mmCIF file of C-alpha atoms in Angstrom:
data_model
loop_
_atom_site.group_PDB
_atom_site.id
_atom_site.type_symbol
_atom_site.label_atom_id
_atom_site.label_comp_id
_atom_site.label_asym_id
_atom_site.label_seq_id
_atom_site.Cartn_x
_atom_site.Cartn_y
_atom_site.Cartn_z
ATOM 1 C CA MET A 19 27.491 -27.128 -114.466
ATOM 2 C CA ARG A 20 27.110 -30.894 -115.488
ATOM 3 C CA PRO A 21 24.666 -32.788 -113.647
ATOM 4 C CA ASN A 22 25.634 -35.951 -111.497
ATOM 5 C CA ILE A 23 23.764 -38.879 -112.934
ATOM 6 C CA ILE A 24 22.236 -41.869 -110.973
ATOM 7 C CA TYR A 25 20.604 -44.941 -112.594
ATOM 8 C CA LEU A 26 18.530 -47.041 -110.175
ATOM 9 C CA ASN A 27 17.576 -50.515 -111.713
ATOM 10 C CA SER A 28 15.636 -53.242 -110.706
ATOM 11 C CA HIS A 29 14.959 -56.784 -111.556
ATOM 12 C CA ASP A 30 11.615 -57.888 -112.879
ATOM 13 C CA THR A 31 9.338 -54.983 -111.961
ATOM 14 C CA GLY A 32 7.808 -53.651 -114.668
ATOM 15 C CA ARG A 33 5.225 -51.003 -113.577
ATOM 16 C CA TRP A 34 3.836 -53.139 -110.291
ATOM 17 C CA ILE A 35 4.733 -50.303 -108.093
ATOM 18 C CA SER A 36 2.129 -47.471 -106.416
ATOM 19 C CA PRO A 37 2.985 -44.766 -108.967
ATOM 20 C CA TYR A 38 1.519 -46.718 -111.404
ATOM 21 C CA GLY A 39 -1.617 -47.541 -109.441
ATOM 22 C CA TYR A 40 -1.053 -50.824 -108.132
ATOM 23 C CA ALA A 41 -1.234 -51.945 -104.573
ATOM 24 C CA ALA A 42 2.475 -52.428 -103.899
ATOM 25 C CA PRO A 43 4.112 -51.019 -100.484
ATOM 26 C CA THR A 44 6.018 -48.464 -102.477
ATOM 27 C CA PRO A 45 5.998 -45.340 -100.528
ATOM 28 C CA ARG A 46 9.462 -43.944 -101.622
ATOM 29 C CA MET A 47 9.041 -44.679 -105.013
ATOM 30 C CA GLN A 48 5.919 -42.848 -104.590
ATOM 31 C CA ARG A 49 7.032 -39.797 -103.215
ATOM 32 C CA PHE A 50 10.155 -40.035 -105.778
ATOM 33 C CA ALA A 51 7.555 -40.201 -108.827
ATOM 34 C CA GLU A 52 6.114 -37.023 -107.456
ATOM 35 C CA GLN A 53 8.917 -35.371 -107.100
ATOM 36 C CA GLY A 54 9.954 -35.701 -110.685
ATOM 37 C CA ILE A 55 8.123 -37.178 -114.154
ATOM 38 C CA VAL A 56 6.447 -40.278 -114.386
ATOM 39 C CA PHE A 57 6.288 -42.392 -117.930
ATOM 40 C CA ARG A 58 2.954 -43.949 -118.159
ATOM 41 C CA HIS A 59 3.879 -45.744 -121.396
ATOM 42 C CA ALA A 60 7.866 -46.676 -121.515
ATOM 43 C CA PHE A 61 8.853 -50.231 -122.883
ATOM 44 C CA SER A 62 11.846 -52.265 -122.836
ATOM 45 C CA ALA A 63 13.887 -53.209 -125.422
ATOM 46 C CA SER A 64 13.142 -57.141 -124.565
ATOM 47 C CA PRO A 65 11.333 -58.964 -122.108
ATOM 48 C CA THR A 66 14.510 -60.448 -120.734
ATOM 49 C CA CYS A 67 17.166 -58.951 -118.641
ATOM 50 C CA SER A 68 20.639 -58.862 -120.587
ATOM 51 C CA PRO A 69 19.230 -57.951 -124.005
ATOM 52 C CA SER A 70 16.655 -55.420 -122.637
ATOM 53 C CA ARG A 71 19.904 -53.715 -120.324
ATOM 54 C CA ALA A 72 22.508 -53.607 -123.256
ATOM 55 C CA ALA A 73 20.073 -51.802 -125.404
ATOM 56 C CA LEU A 74 18.965 -49.112 -122.736
ATOM 57 C CA LEU A 75 23.297 -48.725 -121.947
ATOM 58 C CA THR A 76 24.247 -48.788 -125.135
ATOM 59 C CA GLY A 77 20.921 -47.150 -126.862
ATOM 60 C CA ARG A 78 20.993 -49.832 -129.799
ATOM 61 C CA TRP A 79 18.913 -53.047 -130.401
ATOM 62 C CA PRO A 80 20.075 -56.218 -128.702
ATOM 63 C CA HIS A 81 20.724 -57.428 -131.823
ATOM 64 C CA GLU A 82 23.000 -54.604 -132.913
ATOM 65 C CA VAL A 83 25.175 -54.828 -129.875
ATOM 66 C CA GLY A 84 25.258 -58.865 -129.644
ATOM 67 C CA MET A 85 23.563 -59.090 -126.987
ATOM 68 C CA LEU A 86 21.107 -61.497 -128.141
ATOM 69 C CA GLY A 87 20.696 -63.798 -124.813
ATOM 70 C CA LEU A 88 21.662 -63.707 -121.402
ATOM 71 C CA SER A 89 25.061 -62.631 -120.412
ATOM 72 C CA HIS A 90 25.913 -65.638 -117.835
ATOM 73 C CA ARG A 91 24.944 -68.042 -120.504
ATOM 74 C CA GLY A 92 27.291 -67.160 -122.688
ATOM 75 C CA PHE A 93 26.087 -64.131 -125.175
ATOM 76 C CA SER A 94 28.439 -60.653 -124.661
ATOM 77 C CA LEU A 95 28.524 -57.083 -126.107
ATOM 78 C CA THR A 96 30.290 -57.036 -129.256
ATOM 79 C CA ASP A 97 31.930 -53.776 -128.334
ATOM 80 C CA PRO A 98 31.427 -52.693 -124.633
ATOM 81 C CA THR A 99 33.032 -49.412 -125.010
ATOM 82 C CA GLU A 100 29.648 -48.727 -126.538
ATOM 83 C CA HIS A 101 28.373 -48.719 -122.542
ATOM 84 C CA LEU A 102 27.259 -45.766 -121.186
ATOM 85 C CA SER A 103 29.939 -45.780 -118.557
ATOM 86 C CA HIS A 104 32.866 -45.937 -120.837
ATOM 87 C CA VAL A 105 31.054 -42.870 -122.645
ATOM 88 C CA LEU A 106 30.430 -40.893 -119.734
ATOM 89 C CA GLY A 107 34.156 -41.918 -118.328
ATOM 90 C CA ARG A 108 35.721 -40.515 -121.958
ATOM 91 C CA SER A 109 33.739 -37.200 -121.050
ATOM 92 C CA GLY A 110 35.283 -36.405 -117.331
ATOM 93 C CA TYR A 111 32.827 -38.169 -115.526
ATOM 94 C CA ARG A 112 33.667 -40.627 -112.699
ATOM 95 C CA THR A 113 31.857 -43.697 -113.170
ATOM 96 C CA ALA A 114 31.047 -46.139 -110.516
ATOM 97 C CA LEU A 115 28.628 -49.500 -110.276
ATOM 98 C CA ALA A 116 26.992 -50.731 -107.099
ATOM 99 C CA GLY A 117 25.363 -53.910 -107.317
ATOM 100 C CA VAL A 118 23.681 -55.662 -110.247
ATOM 101 C CA GLN A 119 24.857 -54.989 -114.228
ATOM 102 C CA HIS A 120 24.120 -58.538 -115.934
ATOM 103 C CA VAL A 121 25.440 -57.162 -118.975
ATOM 104 C CA SER A 122 28.978 -58.501 -118.764
ATOM 105 C CA GLU A 123 30.337 -61.593 -117.107
ATOM 106 C CA ASP A 124 33.262 -59.298 -116.463
ATOM 107 C CA PRO A 125 32.079 -56.017 -115.448
ATOM 108 C CA ALA A 126 35.200 -54.567 -115.445
ATOM 109 C CA LEU A 127 34.718 -54.380 -119.577
ATOM 110 C CA LEU A 128 32.231 -51.656 -118.903
ATOM 111 C CA GLY A 129 34.650 -48.878 -117.919
ATOM 112 C CA PHE A 130 33.489 -48.170 -114.161
ATOM 113 C CA ASP A 131 36.146 -46.319 -112.384
ATOM 114 C CA GLU A 132 35.072 -47.984 -109.487
ATOM 115 C CA ILE A 133 33.155 -51.106 -108.975
ATOM 116 C CA LEU A 134 31.831 -51.088 -105.231
ATOM 117 C CA PRO A 135 32.037 -53.902 -102.809
ATOM 118 C CA VAL A 136 28.953 -55.312 -101.821
ATOM 119 C CA ASP A 137 28.168 -58.590 -99.507
ATOM 120 C CA SER A 138 25.468 -59.380 -102.103
ATOM 121 C CA HIS A 139 23.044 -57.972 -104.926
ATOM 122 C CA SER A 140 20.212 -57.654 -102.720
ATOM 123 C CA ALA A 141 18.713 -53.981 -101.767
ATOM 124 C CA VAL A 142 19.723 -54.216 -98.535
ATOM 125 C CA ASP A 143 23.454 -54.899 -99.294
ATOM 126 C CA VAL A 144 23.184 -52.554 -102.291
ATOM 127 C CA GLY A 145 21.573 -49.650 -100.943
ATOM 128 C CA PRO A 146 23.491 -48.566 -98.083
ATOM 129 C CA VAL A 147 26.833 -48.992 -100.151
ATOM 130 C CA ALA A 148 25.529 -46.433 -103.056
ATOM 131 C CA ALA A 149 24.432 -44.473 -100.390
ATOM 132 C CA GLN A 150 27.691 -44.068 -98.578
ATOM 133 C CA PHE A 151 29.406 -43.504 -102.148
ATOM 134 C CA VAL A 152 26.603 -40.542 -102.973
ATOM 135 C CA SER A 153 27.647 -38.916 -99.442
ATOM 136 C CA GLY A 154 31.683 -38.714 -100.562
ATOM 137 C CA GLU A 155 33.024 -36.223 -101.837
ATOM 138 C CA HIS A 156 33.599 -35.755 -105.465
ATOM 139 C CA GLU A 157 35.546 -33.382 -107.362
ATOM 140 C CA GLU A 158 33.924 -33.879 -110.787
ATOM 141 C CA PRO A 159 30.502 -35.307 -111.864
ATOM 142 C CA PHE A 160 29.996 -38.696 -110.973
ATOM 143 C CA TYR A 161 27.314 -41.272 -112.684
ATOM 144 C CA LEU A 162 26.362 -43.930 -110.545
ATOM 145 C CA GLU A 163 24.861 -47.026 -111.726
ATOM 146 C CA ILE A 164 22.940 -49.001 -108.818
ATOM 147 C CA GLY A 165 21.548 -52.205 -109.805
ATOM 148 C CA PHE A 166 19.244 -54.509 -107.239
ATOM 149 C CA ILE A 167 18.154 -58.131 -107.498
ATOM 150 C CA GLU A 168 14.790 -57.350 -106.105
ATOM 151 C CA THR A 169 12.210 -58.090 -107.679
ATOM 152 C CA HIS A 170 14.117 -60.868 -109.246
ATOM 153 C CA ARG A 171 12.883 -64.636 -107.759
ATOM 154 C CA ARG A 172 13.249 -66.225 -105.522
ATOM 155 C CA TYR A 173 11.255 -63.835 -103.363
ATOM 156 C CA PRO A 174 12.223 -63.337 -99.459
ATOM 157 C CA GLU A 175 9.632 -64.732 -96.637
ATOM 158 C CA PRO A 176 6.599 -62.421 -96.630
ATOM 159 C CA GLY A 177 6.229 -60.586 -93.201
ATOM 160 C CA PRO A 178 3.152 -59.824 -91.673
ATOM 161 C CA GLN A 179 2.618 -56.797 -93.900
ATOM 162 C CA ASP A 180 2.543 -58.923 -96.891
ATOM 163 C CA ASP A 181 -0.859 -60.706 -95.693
ATOM 164 C CA ALA A 182 -1.499 -63.098 -98.513
ATOM 165 C CA ARG A 183 -5.289 -62.889 -97.970
ATOM 166 C CA TYR A 184 -5.630 -59.227 -98.882
ATOM 167 C CA LEU A 185 -3.686 -59.221 -101.901
ATOM 168 C CA ARG A 186 -3.846 -60.846 -105.584
ATOM 169 C CA ALA A 187 -1.830 -61.647 -108.805
ATOM 170 C CA PRO A 188 -1.821 -59.566 -111.761
ATOM 171 C CA ALA A 189 -5.371 -59.634 -113.460
ATOM 172 C CA HIS A 190 -4.637 -62.025 -116.189
ATOM 173 C CA LEU A 191 -3.785 -64.889 -113.556
ATOM 174 C CA PRO A 192 -6.661 -66.552 -111.408
ATOM 175 C CA ASP A 193 -7.211 -65.349 -108.199
ATOM 176 C CA SER A 194 -6.438 -68.203 -105.755
ATOM 177 C CA PRO A 195 -4.707 -69.067 -102.680
ATOM 178 C CA GLU A 196 -1.605 -69.855 -104.539
ATOM 179 C CA THR A 197 -1.099 -67.173 -106.617
ATOM 180 C CA ARG A 198 -2.174 -64.493 -103.715
ATOM 181 C CA GLU A 199 0.642 -66.321 -101.843
ATOM 182 C CA ASP A 200 3.135 -65.809 -104.495
ATOM 183 C CA MET A 201 2.108 -62.520 -104.672
ATOM 184 C CA ALA A 202 2.983 -61.750 -101.013
ATOM 185 C CA GLY A 203 6.490 -62.962 -101.895
ATOM 186 C CA TYR A 204 6.502 -60.388 -104.695
ATOM 187 C CA SER A 205 5.144 -57.576 -102.013
ATOM 188 C CA ALA A 206 8.079 -58.583 -99.547
ATOM 189 C CA SER A 207 10.639 -58.215 -102.443
ATOM 190 C CA VAL A 208 9.466 -54.727 -103.721
ATOM 191 C CA ARG A 209 9.397 -53.221 -100.052
ATOM 192 C CA ARG A 210 12.901 -54.051 -99.744
ATOM 193 C CA LEU A 211 13.680 -52.078 -103.223
ATOM 194 C CA ASP A 212 11.768 -49.480 -102.084
ATOM 195 C CA ASP A 213 13.535 -48.925 -98.912
ATOM 196 C CA ALA A 214 16.642 -49.222 -100.447
ATOM 197 C CA VAL A 215 15.617 -46.872 -103.144
ATOM 198 C CA GLY A 216 14.516 -44.270 -100.253
ATOM 199 C CA ALA A 217 18.229 -44.356 -98.449
ATOM 200 C CA VAL A 218 19.915 -43.372 -101.972
ATOM 201 C CA LEU A 219 17.851 -40.798 -102.164
ATOM 202 C CA ASP A 220 18.019 -39.577 -98.713
ATOM 203 C CA ALA A 221 21.688 -40.034 -99.135
ATOM 204 C CA VAL A 222 21.380 -37.168 -102.251
ATOM 205 C CA ASP A 223 19.059 -34.844 -100.164
ATOM 206 C CA ARG A 224 21.687 -34.937 -96.878
ATOM 207 C CA ALA A 225 24.680 -34.639 -99.087
ATOM 208 C CA GLY A 226 22.721 -31.069 -100.887
ATOM 209 C CA ILE A 227 23.043 -32.335 -104.333
ATOM 210 C CA ALA A 228 19.486 -32.979 -105.110
ATOM 211 C CA ASP A 229 19.663 -29.375 -107.593
ATOM 212 C CA HIS A 230 22.224 -30.645 -109.757
ATOM 213 C CA THR A 231 21.808 -34.492 -110.073
ATOM 214 C CA LEU A 232 19.565 -36.467 -112.318
ATOM 215 C CA VAL A 233 17.904 -39.819 -110.902
ATOM 216 C CA VAL A 234 16.663 -42.088 -113.453
ATOM 217 C CA CYS A 235 14.482 -45.238 -111.923
ATOM 218 C CA THR A 236 13.432 -48.171 -113.884
ATOM 219 C CA THR A 237 13.423 -52.085 -114.377
ATOM 220 C CA ASP A 238 14.353 -54.478 -117.133
ATOM 221 C CA HIS A 239 11.034 -55.727 -118.074
ATOM 222 C CA GLY A 240 7.967 -57.167 -116.642
ATOM 223 C CA PRO A 241 7.137 -59.303 -113.353
ATOM 224 C CA ALA A 242 8.333 -62.951 -113.100
ATOM 225 C CA PHE A 243 4.520 -64.361 -113.229
ATOM 226 C CA PRO A 244 3.404 -66.327 -116.039
ATOM 227 C CA GLY A 245 2.475 -64.429 -119.194
ATOM 228 C CA MET A 246 4.755 -61.518 -118.405
ATOM 229 C CA LYS A 247 8.447 -61.894 -118.181
ATOM 230 C CA CYS A 248 9.800 -63.110 -121.409
ATOM 231 C CA THR A 249 6.611 -62.119 -123.439
ATOM 232 C CA LEU A 250 6.212 -59.596 -126.139
ATOM 233 C CA THR A 251 3.009 -58.027 -124.606
ATOM 234 C CA ASP A 252 2.588 -55.036 -121.935
ATOM 235 C CA GLY A 253 2.997 -57.158 -119.304
ATOM 236 C CA GLY A 254 6.621 -58.188 -120.236
ATOM 237 C CA LEU A 255 7.457 -55.298 -121.883
ATOM 238 C CA GLY A 256 6.078 -52.422 -119.645
ATOM 239 C CA VAL A 257 8.226 -50.788 -117.604
ATOM 240 C CA MET A 258 8.053 -48.123 -114.699
ATOM 241 C CA LEU A 259 10.290 -45.243 -116.034
ATOM 242 C CA MET A 260 10.597 -42.279 -113.320
ATOM 243 C CA MET A 261 12.994 -38.925 -113.306
ATOM 244 C CA ARG A 262 13.960 -36.470 -110.936
ATOM 245 C CA GLY A 263 16.567 -33.653 -111.572
ATOM 246 C CA PRO A 264 17.253 -30.230 -112.692
ATOM 247 C CA GLY A 265 14.503 -28.845 -115.560
ATOM 248 C CA ILE A 266 12.296 -31.550 -114.286
ATOM 249 C CA ARG A 267 9.065 -30.004 -113.287
ATOM 250 C CA PRO A 268 7.774 -32.095 -109.965
ATOM 251 C CA GLY A 269 4.363 -34.141 -110.608
ATOM 252 C CA THR A 270 4.629 -34.171 -114.300
ATOM 253 C CA VAL A 271 2.574 -37.574 -115.893
ATOM 254 C CA SER A 272 3.582 -38.156 -119.318
ATOM 255 C CA ASP A 273 1.421 -40.502 -121.554
ATOM 256 C CA ALA A 274 3.702 -40.003 -124.334
ATOM 257 C CA LEU A 275 4.757 -43.841 -126.033
ATOM 258 C CA VAL A 276 8.583 -44.195 -124.951
ATOM 259 C CA SER A 277 11.302 -46.758 -125.160
ATOM 260 C CA GLN A 278 14.335 -47.234 -122.960
ATOM 261 C CA LEU A 279 16.436 -46.675 -126.060
ATOM 262 C CA ASP A 280 15.505 -43.071 -125.410
ATOM 263 C CA LEU A 281 17.194 -43.005 -122.163
ATOM 264 C CA PHE A 282 21.095 -43.183 -123.861
ATOM 265 C CA PRO A 283 20.491 -40.020 -125.653
ATOM 266 C CA THR A 284 18.659 -38.222 -123.076
ATOM 267 C CA LEU A 285 21.509 -38.691 -120.791
ATOM 268 C CA CYS A 286 24.088 -37.814 -123.239
ATOM 269 C CA GLU A 287 22.007 -34.589 -123.332
ATOM 270 C CA PHE A 288 22.436 -33.859 -119.628
ATOM 271 C CA ALA A 289 26.287 -34.667 -119.279
ATOM 272 C CA GLU A 290 26.641 -32.325 -122.488
ATOM 273 C CA VAL A 291 28.106 -35.204 -124.853
ATOM 274 C CA PRO A 292 27.496 -35.292 -128.221
ATOM 275 C CA ALA A 293 25.424 -38.229 -129.315
ATOM 276 C CA ARG A 294 27.220 -40.806 -131.510
ATOM 277 C CA GLU A 295 26.173 -42.103 -134.849
ATOM 278 C CA GLY A 296 23.669 -45.131 -134.910
ATOM 279 C CA LEU A 297 21.416 -44.062 -131.638
ATOM 280 C CA ARG A 298 18.085 -45.662 -131.896
ATOM 281 C CA GLY A 299 16.346 -43.812 -129.676
ATOM 282 C CA THR A 300 14.931 -40.086 -128.974
ATOM 283 C CA SER A 301 16.067 -37.568 -126.535
ATOM 284 C CA LEU A 302 12.984 -37.214 -124.070
ATOM 285 C CA ALA A 303 13.810 -33.474 -123.265
ATOM 286 C CA PRO A 304 10.809 -32.540 -125.505
ATOM 287 C CA VAL A 305 8.409 -34.490 -123.064
ATOM 288 C CA LEU A 306 10.527 -33.528 -119.783
ATOM 289 C CA GLU A 307 9.928 -29.678 -121.221
ATOM 290 C CA ASP A 308 6.097 -30.483 -122.114
ATOM 291 C CA GLU A 309 4.433 -33.580 -120.696
ATOM 292 C CA GLU A 310 1.799 -33.174 -123.738
ATOM 293 C CA ALA A 311 4.633 -33.793 -126.399
ATOM 294 C CA THR A 312 4.620 -37.215 -127.919
ATOM 295 C CA LEU A 313 7.960 -38.695 -129.173
ATOM 296 C CA HIS A 314 7.073 -42.144 -131.204
ATOM 297 C CA ASP A 315 4.251 -43.336 -133.202
ATOM 298 C CA ALA A 316 5.556 -46.911 -132.394
ATOM 299 C CA VAL A 317 8.194 -48.346 -130.476
ATOM 300 C CA HIS A 318 9.784 -51.664 -131.000
ATOM 301 C CA ALA A 319 10.781 -54.997 -128.973
ATOM 302 C CA GLU A 320 12.794 -58.394 -129.399
ATOM 303 C CA LEU A 321 13.256 -61.692 -127.802
ATOM 304 C CA THR A 322 15.798 -63.919 -129.350
ATOM 305 C CA TYR A 323 17.105 -66.412 -126.440
ATOM 306 C CA HIS A 324 16.724 -66.771 -122.732
ATOM 307 C CA VAL A 325 16.893 -70.273 -121.542
ATOM 308 C CA ASP A 326 16.140 -71.526 -125.134
ATOM 309 C CA TYR A 327 15.566 -70.248 -128.456
ATOM 310 C CA GLU A 328 12.308 -68.153 -128.793
ATOM 311 C CA PRO A 329 12.609 -65.581 -131.630
ATOM 312 C CA GLN A 330 10.117 -63.284 -131.619
ATOM 313 C CA ARG A 331 9.781 -59.286 -132.717
ATOM 314 C CA SER A 332 6.983 -56.964 -131.917
ATOM 315 C CA VAL A 333 5.849 -53.330 -132.430
ATOM 316 C CA ARG A 334 3.293 -51.077 -130.852
ATOM 317 C CA THR A 335 1.592 -48.312 -131.688
ATOM 318 C CA GLU A 336 -1.115 -46.364 -129.324
ATOM 319 C CA ARG A 337 -3.841 -48.268 -130.599
ATOM 320 C CA PHE A 338 -2.301 -51.654 -131.555
ATOM 321 C CA ALA A 339 0.616 -54.414 -130.686
ATOM 322 C CA TYR A 340 1.852 -56.951 -132.881
ATOM 323 C CA VAL A 341 3.868 -60.020 -132.747
ATOM 324 C CA ARG A 342 5.751 -62.506 -134.667
ATOM 325 C CA ALA A 343 7.317 -65.636 -133.617
ATOM 326 C CA PHE A 344 9.988 -67.168 -136.028
ATOM 327 C CA ARG A 345 9.954 -70.493 -134.480
ATOM 328 C CA ALA A 346 6.840 -72.582 -134.565
ATOM 329 C CA LEU A 347 6.182 -74.223 -131.092
ATOM 330 C CA ASP A 348 3.593 -76.899 -129.864
ATOM 331 C CA HIS A 349 4.081 -76.244 -126.240
ATOM 332 C CA ARG A 350 5.279 -73.593 -124.258
ATOM 333 C CA ILE A 351 8.521 -73.490 -123.176
ATOM 334 C CA LEU A 352 8.383 -73.705 -119.706
ATOM 335 C CA GLU A 353 11.618 -72.838 -118.531
ATOM 336 C CA HIS A 354 11.022 -68.958 -119.543
ATOM 337 C CA THR A 355 8.803 -68.562 -116.625
ATOM 338 C CA ASP A 356 10.441 -68.489 -113.465
ATOM 339 C CA ALA A 357 9.151 -71.098 -110.813
ATOM 340 C CA GLY A 358 6.797 -70.027 -108.412
ATOM 341 C CA PRO A 359 3.622 -71.244 -107.127
ATOM 342 C CA SER A 360 1.434 -69.085 -109.817
ATOM 343 C CA LYS A 361 3.477 -71.031 -112.814
ATOM 344 C CA ASP A 362 2.889 -74.077 -110.673
ATOM 345 C CA TYR A 363 -0.970 -73.627 -110.327
ATOM 346 C CA LEU A 364 -1.265 -72.989 -114.053
ATOM 347 C CA VAL A 365 0.900 -75.952 -115.194
ATOM 348 C CA ASP A 366 -1.133 -78.109 -113.090
ATOM 349 C CA ARG A 367 -3.716 -76.989 -115.139
ATOM 350 C CA GLY A 368 -2.080 -77.995 -118.564
ATOM 351 C CA TRP A 369 -0.827 -74.393 -119.288
ATOM 352 C CA GLY A 370 2.550 -76.092 -120.540
ATOM 353 C CA ASP A 371 0.918 -78.028 -123.387
ATOM 354 C CA LEU A 372 -0.709 -74.867 -124.882
ATOM 355 C CA ALA A 373 1.105 -74.059 -128.405
ATOM 356 C CA PRO A 374 1.785 -70.252 -128.385
ATOM 357 C CA GLU A 375 0.783 -68.418 -131.486
ATOM 358 C CA THR A 376 2.888 -67.203 -134.271
ATOM 359 C CA GLU A 377 1.522 -64.144 -134.881
ATOM 360 C CA MET A 378 -0.798 -62.001 -132.731
ATOM 361 C CA LEU A 379 -2.393 -58.357 -133.313
ATOM 362 C CA PHE A 380 -4.149 -56.671 -130.511
ATOM 363 C CA ASP A 381 -6.197 -53.756 -130.149
ATOM 364 C CA LEU A 382 -5.053 -52.067 -127.018
ATOM 365 C CA GLN A 383 -7.851 -49.363 -126.895
ATOM 366 C CA LEU A 384 -10.640 -52.363 -126.816
ATOM 367 C CA ASP A 385 -8.556 -55.214 -125.472
ATOM 368 C CA PRO A 386 -5.849 -53.856 -123.063
ATOM 369 C CA ALA A 387 -5.345 -57.166 -121.468
ATOM 370 C CA GLU A 388 -4.262 -58.412 -125.270
ATOM 371 C CA THR A 389 -6.779 -61.518 -124.863
ATOM 372 C CA ARG A 390 -8.356 -61.242 -127.936
ATOM 373 C CA ASN A 391 -6.128 -62.155 -131.306
ATOM 374 C CA LEU A 392 -7.641 -60.458 -134.292
ATOM 375 C CA VAL A 393 -5.192 -61.806 -136.834
ATOM 376 C CA ASP A 394 -7.676 -63.657 -138.836
ATOM 377 C CA ASP A 395 -10.326 -61.033 -138.151
ATOM 378 C CA PRO A 396 -11.052 -59.671 -141.588
ATOM 379 C CA ALA A 397 -12.358 -56.174 -140.190
ATOM 380 C CA TYR A 398 -8.557 -55.611 -139.458
ATOM 381 C CA GLY A 399 -6.809 -56.698 -142.305
ATOM 382 C CA ASP A 400 -5.555 -53.229 -143.614
ATOM 383 C CA VAL A 401 -3.794 -52.709 -139.780
ATOM 384 C CA LEU A 402 -2.496 -55.840 -140.227
ATOM 385 C CA VAL A 403 -0.732 -55.584 -143.103
ATOM 386 C CA GLU A 404 0.348 -52.152 -142.112
ATOM 387 C CA MET A 405 1.762 -53.799 -138.583
ATOM 388 C CA ARG A 406 3.610 -56.385 -140.732
ATOM 389 C CA ALA A 407 5.289 -53.714 -142.729
ATOM 390 C CA ARG A 408 6.111 -51.790 -139.776
ATOM 391 C CA LEU A 409 7.843 -54.771 -138.323
ATOM 392 C CA GLU A 410 9.256 -55.809 -141.424
ATOM 393 C CA SER A 411 10.696 -52.260 -142.267
ATOM 394 C CA TRP A 412 12.121 -52.053 -138.457
ATOM 395 C CA MET A 413 13.978 -55.533 -139.005
ATOM 396 C CA ARG A 414 15.798 -54.731 -142.094
ATOM 397 C CA GLU A 415 16.648 -50.929 -141.101
ATOM 398 C CA THR A 416 18.157 -52.219 -138.381
ATOM 399 C CA ASP A 417 19.929 -55.419 -140.136
ATOM 400 C CA ASP A 418 18.285 -57.788 -138.158
ATOM 401 C CA PRO A 419 20.108 -61.072 -138.206
ATOM 402 C CA LEU A 420 16.457 -62.814 -137.845
ATOM 403 C CA VAL A 421 15.667 -61.724 -141.478
ATOM 404 C CA ARG A 422 18.380 -64.048 -143.027
ATOM 405 C CA GLY A 423 17.097 -66.811 -141.057
ATOM 406 C CA PRO A 424 17.381 -68.458 -137.381
ATOM 407 C CA ILE A 425 20.378 -67.590 -135.245
ATOM 408 C CA PRO A 426 22.511 -69.742 -133.984
ATOM 409 C CA PRO A 427 23.631 -69.480 -130.409
ATOM 410 C CA PRO A 428 27.706 -68.577 -130.153
ATOM 411 C CA PRO A 429 30.011 -71.100 -129.124
ATOM 412 C CA GLY A 430 29.914 -72.067 -125.664
ATOM 413 C CA ALA A 431 26.729 -70.664 -125.018
ATOM 414 C CA ASN A 432 24.768 -72.442 -122.170
ATOM 415 C CA VAL A 433 21.105 -72.660 -123.969
ATOM 416 C CA ILE A 434 19.010 -75.568 -124.607
ATOM 417 C CA GLY A 435 17.993 -75.469 -128.327
ATOM 418 C CA GLY A 436 18.184 -73.683 -131.426
ATOM 419 C CA PRO A 437 19.438 -73.594 -134.534
ATOM 420 C CA PRO A 438 23.310 -75.250 -134.935
ATOM 421 C CA ARG A 439 26.302 -73.301 -134.018
ATOM 422 C CA ALA A 440 28.320 -72.039 -136.690
ATOM 423 C CA GLY A 441 31.896 -74.506 -137.201
#
């Protein structure tokens, strides 16, 4: 019997939930984690929204599928029929979407049999609609994609449970009244997310389909704080990734290095759909069977466009992280950090005037916060050569257009800068 598949995704959450050890009000996601597997070292393909989602849902890199920037700014999939909804629909799944998808300006192109009507993309509205779908009658297995706007900014007004006096922002930010207040907003937002995830899981349990329903819970990239979202660091690329369902042992925790590109072949395997040629990920099945198993010796990621042109590529192993920028800047692109009290605090103190480094190497075991750039340290000379070679090999193997030079935006794209458009 082929399982139902529910894909729960949030905006800008990273790993900032309680199953990853953070002081976040997420008891429902904590319970979900304990019922299945938690991947402690999962990474997105990009630290920006549409490219990361497109990679997860096609199993290929953003630069391979045309999604080099945001869908609402003029970027799109070269071939929408590669989307998971099309693939599963062609194999007999009933496919439905509830809430955010952020891969196409026209969701009808993505192959869903049904796009569920919602009053907004907030978890408050999406959760009940998704739960109602789950509770219905289903003659064939279904694929339900559920997208919540949480924890994207703007954050909701903090409630009494989100007292800023007893919170603190991510450790790389200063502990100040401003950043604590910012974290109170995040706390209110992730609380909404957790409630909606719980509502969907409750519907699965009430419907009696938990034993043959695979549930995946993840996010697109890191939280919308300075130095996280839109950066090729652990804070920008590190994502929650949890799964529950048939064949997955409760209470499993894996330290394997995995990419969100691994989800596409994994879901195809569960759905008994032959994986097509050209997929870049690897099925997570070995890790689901043995939490000590490993899949990759390295994972990659990319950033090309967000609001502006900031081409970067990265490679990460268990020990080292390497990032290369392909556009030298004399100041930070502030538009790539979402507005909020933490950003205001840093900008007022000159953060925006700092020129980003064009090449970075970090020893993740001795410097997990990625604060000490080792590019000029002779003791790491051999490592630098190896990481450069890894990155260049990956870019050529995947035909990254950046190998051939600057990448212009597509006609009509709404971006601040970048190379001249073709034509």
